[in-house]
Tab-separated table of C-alpha atoms and ligand atoms in Angstrom:
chain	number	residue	atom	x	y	z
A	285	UNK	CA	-36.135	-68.900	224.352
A	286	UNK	CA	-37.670	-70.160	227.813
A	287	UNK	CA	-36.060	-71.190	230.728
A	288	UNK	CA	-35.586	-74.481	231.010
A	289	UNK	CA	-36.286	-74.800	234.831
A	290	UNK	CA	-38.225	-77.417	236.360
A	291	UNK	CA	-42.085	-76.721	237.333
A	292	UNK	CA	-44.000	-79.183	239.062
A	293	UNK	CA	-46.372	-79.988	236.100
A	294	UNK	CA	-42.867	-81.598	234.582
A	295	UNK	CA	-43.661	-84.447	236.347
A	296	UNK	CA	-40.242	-85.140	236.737
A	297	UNK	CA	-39.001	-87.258	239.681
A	298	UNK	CA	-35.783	-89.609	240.675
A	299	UNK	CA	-35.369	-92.132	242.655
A	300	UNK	CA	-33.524	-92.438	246.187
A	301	UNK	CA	-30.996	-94.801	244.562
A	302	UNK	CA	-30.587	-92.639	241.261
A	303	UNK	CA	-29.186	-89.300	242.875
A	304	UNK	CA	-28.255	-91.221	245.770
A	305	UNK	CA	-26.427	-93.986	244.124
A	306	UNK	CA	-22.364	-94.290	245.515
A	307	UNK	CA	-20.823	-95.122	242.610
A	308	UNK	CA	-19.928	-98.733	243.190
A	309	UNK	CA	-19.509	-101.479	240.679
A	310	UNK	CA	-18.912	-104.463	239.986
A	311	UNK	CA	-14.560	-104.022	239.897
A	312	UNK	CA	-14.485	-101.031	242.294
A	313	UNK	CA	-16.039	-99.842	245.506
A	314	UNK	CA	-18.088	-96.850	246.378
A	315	UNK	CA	-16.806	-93.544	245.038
A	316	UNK	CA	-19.265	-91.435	247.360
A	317	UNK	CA	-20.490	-91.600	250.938
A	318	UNK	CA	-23.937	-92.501	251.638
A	319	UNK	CA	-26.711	-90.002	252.192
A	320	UNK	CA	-29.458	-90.623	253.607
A	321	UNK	CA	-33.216	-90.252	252.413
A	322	UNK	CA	-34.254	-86.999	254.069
A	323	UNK	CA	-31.104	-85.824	252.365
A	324	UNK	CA	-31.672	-87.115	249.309
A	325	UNK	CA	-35.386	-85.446	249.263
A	326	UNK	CA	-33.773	-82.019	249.987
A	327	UNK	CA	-31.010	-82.775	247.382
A	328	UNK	CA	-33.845	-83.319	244.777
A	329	UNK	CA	-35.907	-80.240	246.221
A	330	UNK	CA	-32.977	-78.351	245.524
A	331	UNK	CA	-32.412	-79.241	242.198
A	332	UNK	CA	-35.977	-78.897	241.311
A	333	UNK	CA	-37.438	-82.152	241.369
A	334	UNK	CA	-41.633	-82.839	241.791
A	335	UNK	CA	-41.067	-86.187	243.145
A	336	UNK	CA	-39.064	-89.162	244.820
A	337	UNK	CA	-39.658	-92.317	244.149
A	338	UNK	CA	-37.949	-95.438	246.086
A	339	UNK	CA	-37.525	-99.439	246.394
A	340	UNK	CA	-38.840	-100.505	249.967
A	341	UNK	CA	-35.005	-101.089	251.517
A	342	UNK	CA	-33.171	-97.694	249.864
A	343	UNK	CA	-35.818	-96.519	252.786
A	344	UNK	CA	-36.080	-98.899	255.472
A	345	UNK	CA	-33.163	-101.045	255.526
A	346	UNK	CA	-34.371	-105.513	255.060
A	347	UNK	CA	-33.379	-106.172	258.968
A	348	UNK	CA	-34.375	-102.621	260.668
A	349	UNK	CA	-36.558	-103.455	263.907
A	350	UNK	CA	-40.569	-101.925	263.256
A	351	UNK	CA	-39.482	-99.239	265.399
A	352	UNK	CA	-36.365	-98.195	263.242
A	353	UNK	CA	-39.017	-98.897	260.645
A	354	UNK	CA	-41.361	-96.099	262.016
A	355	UNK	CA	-38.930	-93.715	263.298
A	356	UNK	CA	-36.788	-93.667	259.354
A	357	UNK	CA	-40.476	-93.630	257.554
A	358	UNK	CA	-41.693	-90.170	260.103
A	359	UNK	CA	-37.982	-88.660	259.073
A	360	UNK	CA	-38.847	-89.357	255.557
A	361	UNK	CA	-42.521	-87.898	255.528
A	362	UNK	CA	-40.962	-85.109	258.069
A	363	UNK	CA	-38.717	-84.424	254.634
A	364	UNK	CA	-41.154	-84.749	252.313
A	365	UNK	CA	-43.577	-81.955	254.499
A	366	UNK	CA	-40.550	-79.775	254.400
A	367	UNK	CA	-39.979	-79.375	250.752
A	368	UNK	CA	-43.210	-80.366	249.107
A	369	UNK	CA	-41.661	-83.660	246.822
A	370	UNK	CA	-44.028	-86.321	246.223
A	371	UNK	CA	-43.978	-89.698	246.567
A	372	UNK	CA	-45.406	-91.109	243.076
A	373	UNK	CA	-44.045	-94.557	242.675
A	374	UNK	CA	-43.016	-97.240	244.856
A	375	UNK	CA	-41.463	-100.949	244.188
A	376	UNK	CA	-40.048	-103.556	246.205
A	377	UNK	CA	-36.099	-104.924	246.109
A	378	UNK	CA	-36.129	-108.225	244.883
A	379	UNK	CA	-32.989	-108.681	243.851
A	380	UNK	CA	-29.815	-107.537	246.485
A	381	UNK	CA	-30.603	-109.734	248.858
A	382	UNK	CA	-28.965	-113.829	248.574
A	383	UNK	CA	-32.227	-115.066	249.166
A	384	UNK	CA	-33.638	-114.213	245.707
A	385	UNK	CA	-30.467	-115.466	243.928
A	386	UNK	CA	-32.061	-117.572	241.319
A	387	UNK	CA	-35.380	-115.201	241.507
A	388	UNK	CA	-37.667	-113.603	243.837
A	389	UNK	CA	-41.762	-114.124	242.128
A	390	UNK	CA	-39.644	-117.424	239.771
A	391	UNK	CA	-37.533	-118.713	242.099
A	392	UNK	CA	-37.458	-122.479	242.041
A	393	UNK	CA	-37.518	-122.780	245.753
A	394	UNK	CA	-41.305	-122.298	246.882
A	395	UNK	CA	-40.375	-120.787	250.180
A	396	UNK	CA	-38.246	-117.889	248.408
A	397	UNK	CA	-41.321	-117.488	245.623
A	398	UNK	CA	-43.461	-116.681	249.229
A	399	UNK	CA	-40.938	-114.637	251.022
A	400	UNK	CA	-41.169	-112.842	247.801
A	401	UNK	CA	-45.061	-112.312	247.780
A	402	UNK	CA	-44.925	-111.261	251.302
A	403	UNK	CA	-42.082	-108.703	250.648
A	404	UNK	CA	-43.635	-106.705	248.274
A	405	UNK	CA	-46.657	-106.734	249.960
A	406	UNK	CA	-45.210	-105.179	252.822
A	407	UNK	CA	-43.515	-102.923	250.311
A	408	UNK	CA	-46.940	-102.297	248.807
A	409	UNK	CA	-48.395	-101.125	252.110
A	410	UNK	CA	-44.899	-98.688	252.707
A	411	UNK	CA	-45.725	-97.150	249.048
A	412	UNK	CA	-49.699	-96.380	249.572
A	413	UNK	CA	-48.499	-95.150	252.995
A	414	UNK	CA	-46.739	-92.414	251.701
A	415	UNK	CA	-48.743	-91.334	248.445
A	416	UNK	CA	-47.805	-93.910	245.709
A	417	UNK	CA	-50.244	-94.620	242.767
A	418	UNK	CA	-48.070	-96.295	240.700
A	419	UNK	CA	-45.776	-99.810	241.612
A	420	UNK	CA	-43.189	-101.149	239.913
A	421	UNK	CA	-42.321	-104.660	239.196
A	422	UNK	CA	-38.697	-105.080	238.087
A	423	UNK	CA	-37.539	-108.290	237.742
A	424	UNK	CA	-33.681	-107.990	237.903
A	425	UNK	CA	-33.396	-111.286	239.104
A	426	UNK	CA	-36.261	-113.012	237.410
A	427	UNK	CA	-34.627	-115.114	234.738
A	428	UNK	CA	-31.303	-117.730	234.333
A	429	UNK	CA	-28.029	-118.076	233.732
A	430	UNK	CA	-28.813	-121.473	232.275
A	431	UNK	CA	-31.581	-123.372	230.788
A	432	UNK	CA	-31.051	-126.398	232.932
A	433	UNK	CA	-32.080	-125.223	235.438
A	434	UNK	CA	-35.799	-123.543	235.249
A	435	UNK	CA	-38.271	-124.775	233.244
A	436	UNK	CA	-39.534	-121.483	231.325
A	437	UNK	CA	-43.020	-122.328	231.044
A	438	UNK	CA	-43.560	-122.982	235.205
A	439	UNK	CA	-41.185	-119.454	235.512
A	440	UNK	CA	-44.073	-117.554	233.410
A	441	UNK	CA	-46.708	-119.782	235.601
A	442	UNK	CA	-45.111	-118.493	238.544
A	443	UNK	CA	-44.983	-114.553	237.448
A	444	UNK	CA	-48.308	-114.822	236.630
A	445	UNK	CA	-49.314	-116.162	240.008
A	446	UNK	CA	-47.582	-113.415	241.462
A	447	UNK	CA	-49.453	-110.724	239.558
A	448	UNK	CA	-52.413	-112.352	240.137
A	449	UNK	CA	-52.554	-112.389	243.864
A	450	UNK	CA	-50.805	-109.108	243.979
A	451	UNK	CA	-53.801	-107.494	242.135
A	452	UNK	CA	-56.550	-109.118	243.819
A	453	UNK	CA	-54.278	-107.633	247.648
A	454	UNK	CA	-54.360	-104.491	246.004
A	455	UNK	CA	-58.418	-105.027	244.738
A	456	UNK	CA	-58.939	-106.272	248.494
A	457	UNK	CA	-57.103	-103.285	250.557
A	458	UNK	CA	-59.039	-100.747	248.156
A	459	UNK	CA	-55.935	-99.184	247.310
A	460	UNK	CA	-55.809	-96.906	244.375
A	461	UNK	CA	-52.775	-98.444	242.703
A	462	UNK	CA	-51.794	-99.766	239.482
A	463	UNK	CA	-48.833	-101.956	238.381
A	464	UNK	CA	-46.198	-101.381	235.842
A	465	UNK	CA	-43.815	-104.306	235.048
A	466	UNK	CA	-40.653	-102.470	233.780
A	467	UNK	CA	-38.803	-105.228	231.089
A	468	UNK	CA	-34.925	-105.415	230.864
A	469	UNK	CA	-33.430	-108.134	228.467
A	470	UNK	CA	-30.256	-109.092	230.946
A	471	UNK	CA	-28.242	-107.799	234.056
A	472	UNK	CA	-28.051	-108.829	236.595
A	473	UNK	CA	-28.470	-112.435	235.442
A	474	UNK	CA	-27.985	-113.498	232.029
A	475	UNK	CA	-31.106	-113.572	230.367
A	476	UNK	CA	-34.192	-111.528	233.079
A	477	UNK	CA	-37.605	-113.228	231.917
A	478	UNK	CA	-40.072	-110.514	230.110
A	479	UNK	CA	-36.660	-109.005	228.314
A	480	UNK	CA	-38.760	-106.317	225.900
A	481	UNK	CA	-41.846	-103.740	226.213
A	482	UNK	CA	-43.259	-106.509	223.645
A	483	UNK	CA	-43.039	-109.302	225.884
A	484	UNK	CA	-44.225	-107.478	228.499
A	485	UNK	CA	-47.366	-106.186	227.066
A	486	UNK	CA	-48.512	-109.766	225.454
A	487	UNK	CA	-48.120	-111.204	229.030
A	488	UNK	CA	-50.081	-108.755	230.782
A	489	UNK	CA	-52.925	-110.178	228.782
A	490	UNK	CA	-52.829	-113.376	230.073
A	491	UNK	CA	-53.206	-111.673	233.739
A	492	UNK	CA	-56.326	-111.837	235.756
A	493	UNK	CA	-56.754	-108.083	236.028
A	494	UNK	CA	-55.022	-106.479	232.967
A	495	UNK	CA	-56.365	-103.739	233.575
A	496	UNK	CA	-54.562	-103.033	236.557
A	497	UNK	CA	-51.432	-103.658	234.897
A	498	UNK	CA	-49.121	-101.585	232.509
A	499	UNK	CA	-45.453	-101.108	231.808
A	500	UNK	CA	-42.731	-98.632	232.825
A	501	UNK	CA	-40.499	-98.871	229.612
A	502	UNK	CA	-36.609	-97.582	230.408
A	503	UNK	CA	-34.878	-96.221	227.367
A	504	UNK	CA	-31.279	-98.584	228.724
A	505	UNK	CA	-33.031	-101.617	228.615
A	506	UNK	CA	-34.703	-101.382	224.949
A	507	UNK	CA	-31.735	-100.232	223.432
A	508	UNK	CA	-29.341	-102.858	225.339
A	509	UNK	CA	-31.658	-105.004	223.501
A	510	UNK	CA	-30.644	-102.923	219.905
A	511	UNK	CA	-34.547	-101.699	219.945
A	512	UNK	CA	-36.264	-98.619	218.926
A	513	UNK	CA	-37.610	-97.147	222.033
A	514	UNK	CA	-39.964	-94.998	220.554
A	515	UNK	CA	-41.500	-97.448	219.061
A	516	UNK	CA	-41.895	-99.942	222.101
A	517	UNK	CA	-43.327	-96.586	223.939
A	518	UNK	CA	-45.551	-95.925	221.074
A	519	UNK	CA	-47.013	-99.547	220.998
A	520	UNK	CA	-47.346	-99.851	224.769
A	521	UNK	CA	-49.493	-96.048	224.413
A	522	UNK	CA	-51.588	-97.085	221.921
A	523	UNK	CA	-52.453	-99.919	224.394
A	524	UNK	CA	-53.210	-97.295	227.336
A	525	UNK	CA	-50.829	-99.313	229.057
A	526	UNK	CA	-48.023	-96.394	229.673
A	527	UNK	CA	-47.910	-96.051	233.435
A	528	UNK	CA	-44.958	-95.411	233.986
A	529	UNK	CA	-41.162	-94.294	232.234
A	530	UNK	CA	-37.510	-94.652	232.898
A	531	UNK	CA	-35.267	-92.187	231.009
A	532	UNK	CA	-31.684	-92.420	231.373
A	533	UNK	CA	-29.387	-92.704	228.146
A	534	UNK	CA	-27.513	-96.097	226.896
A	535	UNK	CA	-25.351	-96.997	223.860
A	536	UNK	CA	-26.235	-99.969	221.797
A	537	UNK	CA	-24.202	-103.262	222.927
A	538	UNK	CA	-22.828	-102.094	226.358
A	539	UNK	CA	-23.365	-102.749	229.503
A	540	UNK	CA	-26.144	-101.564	231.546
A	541	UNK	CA	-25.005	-97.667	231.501
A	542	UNK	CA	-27.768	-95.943	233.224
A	543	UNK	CA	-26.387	-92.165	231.803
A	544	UNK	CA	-27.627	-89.121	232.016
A	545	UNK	CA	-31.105	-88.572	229.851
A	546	UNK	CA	-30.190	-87.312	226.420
A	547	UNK	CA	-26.405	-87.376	227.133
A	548	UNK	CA	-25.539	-90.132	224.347
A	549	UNK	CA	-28.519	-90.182	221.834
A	550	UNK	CA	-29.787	-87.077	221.459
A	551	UNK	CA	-31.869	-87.760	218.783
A	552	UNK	CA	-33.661	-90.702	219.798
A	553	UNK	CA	-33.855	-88.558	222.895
A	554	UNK	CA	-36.004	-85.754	220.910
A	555	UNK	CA	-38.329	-88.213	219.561
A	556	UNK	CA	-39.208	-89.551	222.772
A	557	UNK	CA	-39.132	-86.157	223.785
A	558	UNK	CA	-41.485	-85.070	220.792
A	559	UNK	CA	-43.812	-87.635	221.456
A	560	UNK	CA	-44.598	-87.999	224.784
A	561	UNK	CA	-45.295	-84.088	224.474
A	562	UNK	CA	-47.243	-84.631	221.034
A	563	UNK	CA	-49.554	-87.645	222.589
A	564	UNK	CA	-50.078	-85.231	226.003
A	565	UNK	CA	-48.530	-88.161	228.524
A	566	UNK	CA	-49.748	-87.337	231.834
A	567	UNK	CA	-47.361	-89.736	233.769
A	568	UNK	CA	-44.362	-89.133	235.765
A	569	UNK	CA	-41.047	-88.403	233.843
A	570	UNK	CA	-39.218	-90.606	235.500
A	571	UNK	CA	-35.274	-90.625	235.580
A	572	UNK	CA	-33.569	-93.579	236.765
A	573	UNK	CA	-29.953	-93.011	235.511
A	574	UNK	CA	-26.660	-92.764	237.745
A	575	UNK	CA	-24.126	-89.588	237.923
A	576	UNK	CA	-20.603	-90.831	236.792
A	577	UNK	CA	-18.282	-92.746	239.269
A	578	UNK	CA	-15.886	-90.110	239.124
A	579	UNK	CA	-18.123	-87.080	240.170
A	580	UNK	CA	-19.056	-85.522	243.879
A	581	UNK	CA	-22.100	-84.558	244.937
A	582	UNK	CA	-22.062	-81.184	243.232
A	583	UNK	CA	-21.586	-82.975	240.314
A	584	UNK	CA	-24.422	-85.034	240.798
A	585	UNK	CA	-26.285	-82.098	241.019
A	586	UNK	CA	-25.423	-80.928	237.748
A	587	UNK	CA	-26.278	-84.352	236.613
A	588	UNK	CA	-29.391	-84.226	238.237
A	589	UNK	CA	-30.338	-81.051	236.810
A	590	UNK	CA	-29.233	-82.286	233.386
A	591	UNK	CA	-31.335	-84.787	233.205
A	592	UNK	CA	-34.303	-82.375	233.643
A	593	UNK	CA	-32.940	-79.490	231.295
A	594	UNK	CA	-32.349	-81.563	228.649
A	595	UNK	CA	-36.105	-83.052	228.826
A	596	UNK	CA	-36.910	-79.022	228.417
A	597	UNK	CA	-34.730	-78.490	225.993
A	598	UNK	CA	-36.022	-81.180	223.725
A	599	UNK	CA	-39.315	-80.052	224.336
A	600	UNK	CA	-38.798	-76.872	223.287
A	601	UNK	CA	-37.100	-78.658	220.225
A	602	UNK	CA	-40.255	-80.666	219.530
A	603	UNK	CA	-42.156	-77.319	219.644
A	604	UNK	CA	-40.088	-76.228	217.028
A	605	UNK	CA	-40.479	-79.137	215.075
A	606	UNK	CA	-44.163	-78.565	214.932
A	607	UNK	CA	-43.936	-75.325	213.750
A	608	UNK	CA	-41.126	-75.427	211.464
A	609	UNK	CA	-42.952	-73.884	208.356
A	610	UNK	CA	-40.194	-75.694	205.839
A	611	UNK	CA	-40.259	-79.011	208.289
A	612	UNK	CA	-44.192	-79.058	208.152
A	613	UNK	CA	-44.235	-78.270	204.381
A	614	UNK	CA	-42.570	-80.999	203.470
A	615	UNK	CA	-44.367	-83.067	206.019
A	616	UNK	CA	-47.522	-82.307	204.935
A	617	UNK	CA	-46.270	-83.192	201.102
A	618	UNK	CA	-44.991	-86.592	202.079
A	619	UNK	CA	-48.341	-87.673	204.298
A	620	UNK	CA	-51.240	-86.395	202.020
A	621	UNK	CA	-53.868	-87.999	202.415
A	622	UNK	CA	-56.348	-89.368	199.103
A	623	UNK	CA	-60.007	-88.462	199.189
A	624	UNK	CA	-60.665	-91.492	196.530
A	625	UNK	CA	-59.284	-94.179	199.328
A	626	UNK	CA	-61.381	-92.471	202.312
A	627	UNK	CA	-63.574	-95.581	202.410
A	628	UNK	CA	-61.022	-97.447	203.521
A	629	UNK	CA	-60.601	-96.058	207.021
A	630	UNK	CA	-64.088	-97.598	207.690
A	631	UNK	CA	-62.843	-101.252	207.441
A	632	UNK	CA	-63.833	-104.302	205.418
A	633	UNK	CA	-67.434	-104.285	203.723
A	634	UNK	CA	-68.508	-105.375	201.032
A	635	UNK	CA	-69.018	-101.826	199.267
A	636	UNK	CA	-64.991	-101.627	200.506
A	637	UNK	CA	-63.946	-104.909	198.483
A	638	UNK	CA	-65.440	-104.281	195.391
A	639	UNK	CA	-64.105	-100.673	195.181
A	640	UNK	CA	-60.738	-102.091	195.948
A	641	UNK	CA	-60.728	-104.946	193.767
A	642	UNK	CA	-61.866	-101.872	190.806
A	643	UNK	CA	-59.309	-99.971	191.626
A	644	UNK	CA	-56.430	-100.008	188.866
A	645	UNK	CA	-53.040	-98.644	190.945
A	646	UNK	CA	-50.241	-97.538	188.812
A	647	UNK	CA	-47.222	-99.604	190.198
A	648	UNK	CA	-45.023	-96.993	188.206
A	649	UNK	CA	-46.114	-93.716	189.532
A	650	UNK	CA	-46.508	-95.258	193.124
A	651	UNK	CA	-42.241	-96.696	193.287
A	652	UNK	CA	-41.616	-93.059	191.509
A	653	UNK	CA	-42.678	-90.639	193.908
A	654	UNK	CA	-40.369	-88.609	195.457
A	655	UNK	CA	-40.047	-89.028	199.514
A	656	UNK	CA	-36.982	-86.444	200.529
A	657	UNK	CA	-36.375	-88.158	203.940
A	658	UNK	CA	-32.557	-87.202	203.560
A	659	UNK	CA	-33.725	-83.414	203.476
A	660	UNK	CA	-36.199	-84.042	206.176
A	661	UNK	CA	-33.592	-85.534	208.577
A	662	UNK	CA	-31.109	-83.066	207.375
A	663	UNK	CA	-33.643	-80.260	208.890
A	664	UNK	CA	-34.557	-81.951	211.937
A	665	UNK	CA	-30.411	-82.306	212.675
A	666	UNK	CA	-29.653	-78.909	212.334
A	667	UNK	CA	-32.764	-78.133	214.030
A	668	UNK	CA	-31.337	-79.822	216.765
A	669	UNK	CA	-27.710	-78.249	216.465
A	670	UNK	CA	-29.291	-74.720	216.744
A	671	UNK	CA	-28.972	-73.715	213.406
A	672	UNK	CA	-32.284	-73.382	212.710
F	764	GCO	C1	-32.117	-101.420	236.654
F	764	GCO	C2	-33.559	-100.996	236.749
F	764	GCO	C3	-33.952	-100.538	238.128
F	764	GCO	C4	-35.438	-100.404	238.272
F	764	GCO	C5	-35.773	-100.154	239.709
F	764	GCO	C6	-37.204	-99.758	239.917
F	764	GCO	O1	-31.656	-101.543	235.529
F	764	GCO	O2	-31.471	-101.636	237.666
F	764	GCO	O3	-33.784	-100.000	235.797
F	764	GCO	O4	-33.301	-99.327	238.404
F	764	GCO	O5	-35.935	-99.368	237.502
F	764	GCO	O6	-35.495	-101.317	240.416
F	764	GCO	O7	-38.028	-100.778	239.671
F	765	MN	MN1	-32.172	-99.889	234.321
F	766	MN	MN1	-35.416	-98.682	235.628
């Protein structure tokens, strides 16, 4: 058995509002004091972390003067030099503020839509400064609480237009940065535009630089939405448009819970686990979950580091998976392969049709064979209790 302590090829970095979140919601107040950034970084050096990611205001708060600005951002890098974290991802808050109340990049008012633009392009600049490759787009507050009041179609006009001057700043300043819009289906408003990795990934083809542009899919959101995470990860890979990921755990049906990775569904959890490893994702593992209300900062430690052993732990699961000789057996039984339908995997000819249209299947034998799924699952469960 290995340890299951963090290296820095893990990839695996929080954010300053995960660790340093205070535990307030929406019926009670903060449970912790604040800590600052440079805290924060040695909190996550502690624990292990590769890498701290932030929105522009958990670091520089929205009305600090450009010398608070520069005097917080050397403290930061002055924290950063001290324990070696890196600064992978940045993104912008467009959503605490009043001002973006009905929206930030699909506000109706114009003026806000602008503010907007300008905001995260400062925000962009604050990122590149200190190391960031990847940015973020969340849109918390992109979306309605009613119908009436936004015309959908001018909303995804609007997004678009933001993307698409966004890209061509980033194209102009020669920074080495990409974009990954992260969807959520609802909270903070009612219904957020670009609610599922789906969505997401048809609209970035309708952007002027789509290349430039990928998602950063967060386990919460999908399954708020009752989705299959996996899935929505697999699709958005097989598009080479995984830039980015969000773990954190989340029943079905609740509110936006933002626990600890791999602390409710364990399973799903593995698979994730299993195939980001599998597939050899290069990206940041990214956790953007909250410690409990009720806990201290030890406890957020432990959280932190939970977060990260559990990732290890299912990875050593997925290893095990792989070489499982009964798992594989039975595997390799249910996914064999026939020589006779080969031609197939070339695609439509006409040599291909006529073979096909030949072809005499036996309806019988194919609704008759045997697929022992229940075993299968049955082996991958105890697998993961330890029993195996
Ligand atoms: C949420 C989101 C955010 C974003 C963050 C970075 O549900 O609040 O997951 O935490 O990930 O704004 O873009
Ligand atoms: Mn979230
Ligand atoms: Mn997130």
């Amino acid at each position: 058995m290995s340890n299951y302590d963090p290296k820095p090829e893990d990839k695996f970095t929080f954010g300053l509002w995960t660790v340093g979140n205070v535990g307030g919601d929406p019926f009670g107040h903060a449970t912790r004091n604040p800590i600052s950034p440079p805290e924060i970084v040695h909190m996550l050096a502690e624990v292990g972390a590769w890498g701290v990611n932030f929105h522009d205001n958990d670091l520089v708060p929205i009305d600090a003067t450009p010398a608070e600005r520069d005097q917080i951002v050397s403290d930061f890098k002055k924290a950063l030099d001290e324990t070696g974290l890196v600064v992978p991802m940045a993104t912008t808050d467009l959503f605490k503020d009043p001002a973006f109340k009905d929206g930030a990049f699909t506000s109706n008012d114009p003026k806000v839509r602008a503010y907007a633009l300008q905001k995260t392009i400062n925000a962009i600049d604050l990122g590149v400064e200190l190391g960031a490759t990847t940015y973020v787009f969340w849109g918390g507050r992109e979306g309605v609480e009613t119908d009436s009041s936004k015309k959908t179609l001018d909303a995804i006009k609007w997004f678009q237009d933001a993307l698409n001057f966004l890209s061509e700043y980033v194209i102009d300043q020669g920074y080495d940065l990409k974009f990954a819009i992260e969807p959520k289906p609802n909270e903070p408003r009612s219904n957020i535009f670009l609610p599922t990795v789906g969505e997401a990934l048809g609209f970035i083809g309708t952007l002027d630089h789509p290349e430039m542009v990928g998602v950063n899919p967060e386990v919460a959101h999908e399954h708020m939405s009752g989705l299959n995470f996996l899935h929505g990860v697999a699709m958005a890979y097989s598009q080479g448009k995984l830039f980015h990921i969000d773990l954190n755990d989340q029943l079905y049906g609740r509110y936006d819970q933002d626990f600890r990775f791999g602390s409710v569904m364990p399973k799903q959890a593995f698979y994730l686990v299993k195939f980001l490893e599998d597939v050899g994702y290069d990206g940041s593992r990214h956790f953007d979950a909250h410690a409990f209300r009720s806990s201290n900062y030890g406890d957020v430690k432990y959280f932190a580091r939970g977060c990260m052993r559990t990732y290890l732990i299912l990875k050593e699961k997925a290893a095990q998976f792989n070489q499982d000789a009964e798992i594989q057996a039975l595997l390799a039984e249910i996914q064999a392969g026939d020589e006779s339908l080969a031609y197939l995997s070339s695609g439509y000819s006409a040599d291909a049709l006529s073979k096909l249209r030949a072809t005499e299947f036996d309806r019988a034998a194919l609704g008759a064979r045997d697929l022992p799924y229940e075993q299968l699952d049955q082996l991958t469960i105890e697998l993961l209790m330890g029993v195996r």
